Tab-separated table of C-alpha atoms in Angstrom:
chain	number	residue	atom	x	y	z
A	1	MET	CA	7.637	3.247	-2.973
A	2	LYS	CA	6.625	2.239	-6.487
A	3	LEU	CA	2.962	2.249	-7.498
A	4	LYS	CA	2.189	-0.266	-10.256
A	5	LEU	CA	-0.524	1.388	-12.357
A	6	GLY	CA	-2.490	-0.222	-15.177
A	7	ILE	CA	-3.339	1.947	-18.199
A	8	PRO	CA	-6.172	0.576	-20.386
A	9	LYS	CA	-4.931	-0.602	-23.779
A	10	GLY	CA	-7.238	-0.167	-26.740
A	11	SER	CA	-10.118	2.236	-27.254
A	12	LEU	CA	-9.570	4.121	-23.969
A	13	GLU	CA	-5.784	4.304	-24.256
A	14	ASN	CA	-5.420	7.670	-26.009
A	15	ALA	CA	-8.171	9.340	-23.955
A	16	THR	CA	-6.558	8.099	-20.729
A	17	ILE	CA	-3.072	9.266	-21.674
A	18	ASP	CA	-4.466	12.675	-22.664
A	19	LEU	CA	-6.332	12.911	-19.351
A	20	PHE	CA	-3.104	12.165	-17.450
A	21	ARG	CA	-1.341	14.829	-19.541
A	22	ARG	CA	-3.936	17.384	-18.457
A	23	ALA	CA	-3.449	16.207	-14.873
A	24	GLY	CA	0.297	16.888	-15.148
A	25	PHE	CA	1.723	13.449	-16.010
A	26	SER	CA	3.544	12.749	-19.269
A	27	ILE	CA	3.047	9.133	-20.386
A	28	THR	CA	4.942	7.920	-23.445
A	29	THR	CA	4.087	4.702	-25.263
A	30	SER	CA	5.838	2.546	-27.834
A	31	SER	CA	4.230	0.075	-30.227
A	32	ARG	CA	6.845	-2.482	-29.131
A	33	SER	CA	6.375	-2.216	-25.385
A	34	TYR	CA	3.585	-2.765	-22.875
A	35	PHE	CA	5.436	-0.663	-20.285
A	36	PRO	CA	4.894	3.046	-21.021
A	37	GLY	CA	7.251	5.618	-19.597
A	38	ILE	CA	5.962	8.201	-17.124
A	39	ASP	CA	7.683	11.269	-15.710
A	40	ASP	CA	6.964	10.286	-12.102
A	41	PRO	CA	9.566	8.075	-10.392
A	42	GLU	CA	6.951	6.747	-7.949
A	43	ILE	CA	4.737	5.270	-10.702
A	44	GLU	CA	5.365	2.278	-12.962
A	45	CYS	CA	2.859	1.890	-15.801
A	46	MET	CA	1.699	-1.187	-17.673
A	47	LEU	CA	-0.727	-1.408	-20.597
A	48	ILE	CA	-3.496	-3.921	-19.903
A	49	ARG	CA	-6.759	-4.583	-21.723
A	50	ALA	CA	-9.626	-2.946	-19.853
A	51	GLN	CA	-11.457	-6.284	-19.849
A	52	GLU	CA	-8.683	-7.856	-17.739
A	53	MET	CA	-7.649	-4.898	-15.594
A	54	ALA	CA	-9.896	-5.558	-12.586
A	55	ARG	CA	-8.676	-9.145	-12.266
A	56	TYR	CA	-5.008	-8.135	-12.210
A	57	VAL	CA	-5.727	-5.396	-9.654
A	58	GLU	CA	-7.726	-7.782	-7.464
A	59	ASP	CA	-4.888	-10.345	-7.591
A	60	GLY	CA	-2.290	-7.728	-6.590
A	61	ILE	CA	-0.266	-7.916	-9.811
A	62	LEU	CA	-1.138	-4.230	-10.155
A	63	ASP	CA	-1.641	-1.821	-7.262
A	64	ALA	CA	-4.190	0.178	-9.231
A	65	GLY	CA	-5.602	0.647	-12.698
A	66	LEU	CA	-8.198	2.362	-14.839
A	67	THR	CA	-11.019	0.344	-16.313
A	68	GLY	CA	-14.730	0.485	-16.904
A	69	ARG	CA	-17.275	-0.216	-14.208
A	70	ASP	CA	-18.749	-2.658	-16.730
A	71	TRP	CA	-15.654	-4.889	-16.614
A	72	ILE	CA	-15.422	-4.684	-12.820
A	73	GLN	CA	-18.998	-5.911	-12.643
A	74	GLU	CA	-18.483	-8.531	-15.376
A	75	ASN	CA	-15.531	-10.040	-13.482
A	76	GLU	CA	-17.172	-9.524	-10.074
A	77	ALA	CA	-13.819	-8.142	-8.960
A	78	ASP	CA	-13.302	-7.311	-5.288
A	79	VAL	CA	-11.419	-4.012	-5.556
A	80	VAL	CA	-11.537	-0.501	-4.091
A	81	ALA	CA	-13.228	2.106	-6.298
A	82	VAL	CA	-10.991	5.131	-5.746
A	83	ALA	CA	-12.623	7.494	-8.241
A	84	ASP	CA	-15.337	7.735	-10.864
A	85	LEU	CA	-13.793	9.316	-13.950
A	86	ILE	CA	-16.492	10.385	-16.385
A	87	TYR	CA	-14.731	10.260	-19.724
A	88	ALA	CA	-14.927	7.921	-22.711
A	89	LYS	CA	-13.149	7.426	-26.025
A	90	GLN	CA	-15.330	9.902	-27.947
A	91	SER	CA	-17.085	12.040	-25.369
A	92	PHE	CA	-16.973	13.255	-21.781
A	93	GLY	CA	-19.983	11.184	-20.727
A	94	LYS	CA	-20.881	7.650	-19.769
A	95	VAL	CA	-21.269	4.739	-22.152
A	96	ARG	CA	-24.180	2.319	-22.291
A	97	TRP	CA	-24.375	-1.405	-22.871
A	98	VAL	CA	-27.625	-1.799	-24.747
A	99	LEU	CA	-29.817	-4.650	-25.896
A	100	ALA	CA	-30.264	-4.175	-29.640
A	101	VAL	CA	-32.228	-6.085	-32.265
A	102	PRO	CA	-32.755	-5.754	-36.039
A	103	GLU	CA	-35.066	-2.864	-36.927
A	104	ALA	CA	-37.191	-5.214	-39.024
A	105	SER	CA	-37.604	-7.779	-36.244
A	106	GLY	CA	-40.670	-8.218	-34.102
A	107	PHE	CA	-38.674	-7.962	-30.873
A	108	HIS	CA	-39.705	-5.101	-28.593
A	109	THR	CA	-38.698	-6.130	-25.065
A	110	ALA	CA	-36.242	-8.505	-23.420
A	111	LYS	CA	-39.047	-11.010	-22.856
A	112	ASP	CA	-39.436	-11.384	-26.639
A	113	LEU	CA	-35.968	-12.997	-26.713
A	114	GLN	CA	-36.969	-16.106	-24.796
A	115	GLY	CA	-35.017	-19.055	-26.283
A	116	LYS	CA	-33.135	-16.815	-28.734
A	117	ILE	CA	-29.383	-16.261	-29.329
A	118	ILE	CA	-27.737	-13.117	-27.983
A	119	ALA	CA	-24.151	-12.217	-28.890
A	120	THR	CA	-22.054	-10.039	-26.593
A	121	GLU	CA	-18.659	-9.487	-25.059
A	122	LEU	CA	-20.318	-8.908	-21.681
A	123	VAL	CA	-21.540	-12.463	-21.146
A	124	GLN	CA	-22.009	-12.749	-17.366
A	125	THR	CA	-23.648	-9.332	-17.023
A	126	THR	CA	-26.005	-10.167	-19.871
A	127	LYS	CA	-26.955	-13.473	-18.238
A	128	ARG	CA	-27.707	-11.683	-14.966
A	129	TYR	CA	-29.777	-9.079	-16.836
A	130	LEU	CA	-31.835	-11.740	-18.613
A	131	ALA	CA	-32.376	-13.644	-15.373
A	132	SER	CA	-33.681	-10.478	-13.723
A	133	HIS	CA	-36.300	-10.319	-16.506
A	134	GLY	CA	-37.162	-14.012	-16.247
A	135	VAL	CA	-35.723	-14.733	-19.700
A	136	THR	CA	-33.774	-17.831	-20.689
A	137	ALA	CA	-31.689	-17.369	-23.818
A	138	LYS	CA	-28.406	-18.580	-25.271
A	139	VAL	CA	-25.711	-15.956	-24.610
A	140	GLU	CA	-22.696	-16.331	-26.892
A	141	PHE	CA	-19.358	-14.613	-26.452
A	142	SER	CA	-18.513	-12.278	-29.336
A	143	TRP	CA	-14.908	-11.542	-30.252
A	144	GLY	CA	-15.821	-8.294	-31.981
A	145	ALA	CA	-17.850	-6.802	-34.832
A	146	THR	CA	-20.859	-7.780	-32.738
A	147	GLU	CA	-23.202	-5.334	-34.466
A	148	VAL	CA	-22.966	-7.215	-37.801
A	149	LYS	CA	-24.150	-10.551	-36.378
A	150	PRO	CA	-27.940	-10.089	-36.336
A	151	PRO	CA	-30.028	-11.493	-37.854
A	152	VAL	CA	-27.905	-14.298	-39.373
A	153	LEU	CA	-25.548	-15.240	-36.514
A	154	ALA	CA	-27.621	-13.966	-33.589
A	155	ASP	CA	-31.115	-12.733	-32.874
A	156	ALA	CA	-29.943	-9.835	-30.717
A	157	ILE	CA	-26.805	-8.311	-29.249
A	158	VAL	CA	-25.707	-6.551	-26.092
A	159	GLU	CA	-23.165	-3.964	-27.198
A	160	VAL	CA	-21.490	-0.862	-25.821
A	161	THR	CA	-22.338	2.477	-27.388
A	162	GLU	CA	-21.688	6.162	-26.856
A	163	THR	CA	-23.732	7.641	-29.697
A	164	GLY	CA	-25.618	4.682	-31.218
A	165	SER	CA	-24.347	5.570	-34.695
A	166	SER	CA	-22.761	2.166	-35.371
A	167	LEU	CA	-25.950	0.386	-34.347
A	168	ARG	CA	-28.063	2.568	-36.623
A	169	ALA	CA	-25.642	2.022	-39.494
A	170	ASN	CA	-26.211	-1.719	-39.129
A	171	LYS	CA	-30.007	-1.302	-38.999
A	172	LEU	CA	-30.302	-2.175	-35.323
A	173	LYS	CA	-32.623	-0.592	-32.773
A	174	ILE	CA	-32.104	-0.330	-29.017
A	175	ILE	CA	-34.846	-1.917	-26.916
A	176	ASP	CA	-33.277	-1.567	-23.466
A	177	THR	CA	-30.215	-0.410	-21.537
A	178	VAL	CA	-28.477	-3.255	-19.737
A	179	LEU	CA	-25.828	-1.200	-17.941
A	180	GLU	CA	-24.411	2.322	-17.799
A	181	SER	CA	-20.674	2.485	-17.332
A	182	ASN	CA	-17.841	4.923	-16.859
A	183	THR	CA	-14.135	4.632	-16.230
A	184	GLN	CA	-13.035	4.089	-12.635
A	185	LEU	CA	-9.687	4.320	-10.906
A	186	ILE	CA	-9.541	1.127	-8.843
A	187	ALA	CA	-7.055	-0.166	-6.288
A	188	ASN	CA	-6.035	-3.483	-4.821
A	189	LYS	CA	-7.354	-3.774	-1.258
A	190	SER	CA	-3.930	-4.428	0.279
A	191	SER	CA	-2.348	-1.591	-1.700
A	192	TRP	CA	-5.099	0.748	-0.474
A	193	GLN	CA	-4.134	-0.095	3.113
A	194	ASP	CA	-0.509	0.918	2.421
A	195	ASP	CA	-0.234	4.539	3.626
A	196	GLN	CA	2.236	5.661	0.942
A	197	LYS	CA	0.359	4.046	-1.943
A	198	ARG	CA	-2.967	5.325	-0.668
A	199	ARG	CA	-1.592	8.870	-0.420
A	200	LYS	CA	-0.253	8.601	-3.964
A	201	LEU	CA	-3.588	7.322	-5.274
A	202	GLU	CA	-5.468	10.108	-3.494
A	203	ASP	CA	-3.125	12.651	-5.126
A	204	ILE	CA	-3.692	11.071	-8.548
A	205	LYS	CA	-7.454	11.098	-7.967
A	206	MET	CA	-7.432	14.800	-7.094
A	207	LEU	CA	-5.423	15.702	-10.201
A	208	LEU	CA	-7.497	13.513	-12.540
A	209	ASP	CA	-10.725	14.945	-11.102
A	210	GLY	CA	-9.321	18.416	-11.694
A	211	ALA	CA	-8.482	17.553	-15.296
A	212	ILE	CA	-11.996	16.210	-15.910
A	213	ASN	CA	-13.556	19.318	-14.317
A	214	ALA	CA	-11.624	21.426	-16.832
A	215	LEU	CA	-12.744	19.501	-19.912
A	216	GLY	CA	-14.716	21.783	-22.228
A	217	LYS	CA	-13.973	24.896	-20.178
A	218	VAL	CA	-11.734	27.930	-20.704
A	219	GLY	CA	-10.594	30.874	-18.641
A	220	LEU	CA	-11.407	34.460	-19.571
A	221	MET	CA	-9.584	37.595	-18.375
A	222	LEU	CA	-10.753	41.103	-19.166
A	223	ASN	CA	-10.527	44.727	-18.045
A	224	VAL	CA	-13.575	46.888	-17.359
A	225	HIS	CA	-14.299	50.362	-16.031
A	226	ARG	CA	-15.978	50.294	-12.637
A	227	ASP	CA	-19.061	52.039	-14.077
A	228	ASN	CA	-19.595	49.126	-16.497
A	229	LEU	CA	-19.037	46.286	-14.007
A	230	ALA	CA	-22.720	45.553	-13.386
A	231	ALA	CA	-23.373	45.235	-17.124
A	232	VAL	CA	-20.420	42.874	-17.514
A	233	LEU	CA	-21.451	40.674	-14.600
A	234	SER	CA	-24.918	40.313	-16.081
A	235	VAL	CA	-23.327	38.780	-19.196
A	236	LEU	CA	-20.919	36.433	-17.419
A	237	PRO	CA	-21.892	33.028	-16.039
A	238	ALA	CA	-19.328	31.417	-13.737
A	239	LEU	CA	-18.703	28.407	-11.516
A	240	LYS	CA	-19.631	30.613	-8.543
A	241	ARG	CA	-18.742	34.219	-9.271
A	242	PRO	CA	-15.935	35.970	-11.180
A	243	THR	CA	-12.768	37.080	-9.435
A	244	ILE	CA	-12.514	40.864	-9.465
A	245	SER	CA	-9.365	42.838	-8.607
A	246	ASN	CA	-8.228	46.447	-8.833
A	247	LEU	CA	-5.867	47.582	-11.567
A	248	SER	CA	-3.137	50.191	-11.099
A	249	GLU	CA	-5.249	52.660	-13.059
A	250	GLU	CA	-7.954	54.042	-10.799
A	251	ASP	CA	-11.570	53.036	-11.573
A	252	TRP	CA	-10.482	50.076	-13.741
A	253	LEU	CA	-10.938	46.467	-12.686
A	254	ALA	CA	-9.652	43.082	-13.832
A	255	VAL	CA	-12.203	40.286	-14.073
A	256	ASN	CA	-11.225	36.619	-14.248
A	257	THR	CA	-13.765	33.841	-14.774
A	258	ILE	CA	-14.294	30.308	-16.118
A	259	LEU	CA	-16.727	29.523	-18.928
A	260	ASP	CA	-17.949	26.632	-21.016
A	261	GLU	CA	-15.867	26.852	-24.190
A	262	SER	CA	-18.985	26.480	-26.339
A	263	THR	CA	-20.464	29.715	-24.921
A	264	VAL	CA	-17.463	31.995	-25.432
A	265	ARG	CA	-18.218	32.847	-29.057
A	266	ASN	CA	-21.567	34.290	-27.965
A	267	ILE	CA	-20.335	36.009	-24.804
A	268	ILE	CA	-17.286	37.905	-26.132
A	269	PRO	CA	-19.315	40.145	-28.492
A	270	ARG	CA	-21.718	40.964	-25.641
A	271	LEU	CA	-18.768	41.832	-23.390
A	272	LYS	CA	-17.411	44.252	-25.980
A	273	GLU	CA	-20.838	45.901	-26.152
A	274	ALA	CA	-20.676	46.285	-22.346
A	275	GLY	CA	-17.424	48.263	-22.617
A	276	VAL	CA	-14.860	45.554	-21.881
A	277	GLU	CA	-11.234	45.880	-23.039
A	278	GLY	CA	-8.265	43.488	-23.211
A	279	ILE	CA	-10.158	40.192	-23.399
A	280	VAL	CA	-7.866	37.155	-23.108
A	281	GLU	CA	-9.168	33.588	-23.502
A	282	TYR	CA	-6.898	30.785	-22.267
A	283	PRO	CA	-7.087	26.969	-22.005
A	284	LEU	CA	-7.425	25.142	-18.690
A	285	ASN	CA	-5.783	21.870	-17.696
A	286	LYS	CA	-7.256	21.460	-14.228
A	287	ILE	CA	-9.998	22.886	-12.018
A	288	VAL	CA	-9.497	21.556	-8.498
A	289	LEU	CA	-12.661	22.234	-6.505
């Protein structure tokens, strides 16, 4: 069995490869090849633009691939959504396709764009959005640098954003969200019916989910005297509750827990005040729930 897996080329490429690394797969790329190596003999990778991924998966050229829900919807692709993977090129959250206009314009809602020109890469989705608001406008495909087009080349744009910083830098304001999107692992319908390929995809899903669960979290191990345990537990948050085990030395306990990495710098000093010894912080690749 060989699973043909599409890896998104472009802005999501590095984030996807890093996510697979955390999940336990080593993917190696070359600037001269669209066929990355992977240390799993049951997987064959191919780099494909996210915009085209869903079409190739639907047609069976690929068994599965990773792409945005936005491009699945744009292409109206008939595929199986195996997993929602909430990661993006800059953050761990979703991205938004927004309707943006010049700050100095008099546009405040979608209805103000009746008869105007809107530039976007997401043409069909934008047309459906406008129709849902009863607006008729000219929607032009944009090959890139969309945010620089208003007000000379377009009256408004529909553009993807994580932080909005690029829009603000080009003196644009957001007047509505057209679509929220995140990366999905998708599969060809026939491939999903193949028992071996389905089992492989379910394994990949579990490992990728585990890697995403671990993003921004660390493990913490520490030793505490039994008399101080209550004080320590009052300091420690956890996914459910810390793991506590006896040490060889009587009346001393080992505590193991998982924390948000951003909180550790505040918690460690409080743990020391509570009488903790031997604090060890360590990175996490996966948390499989």
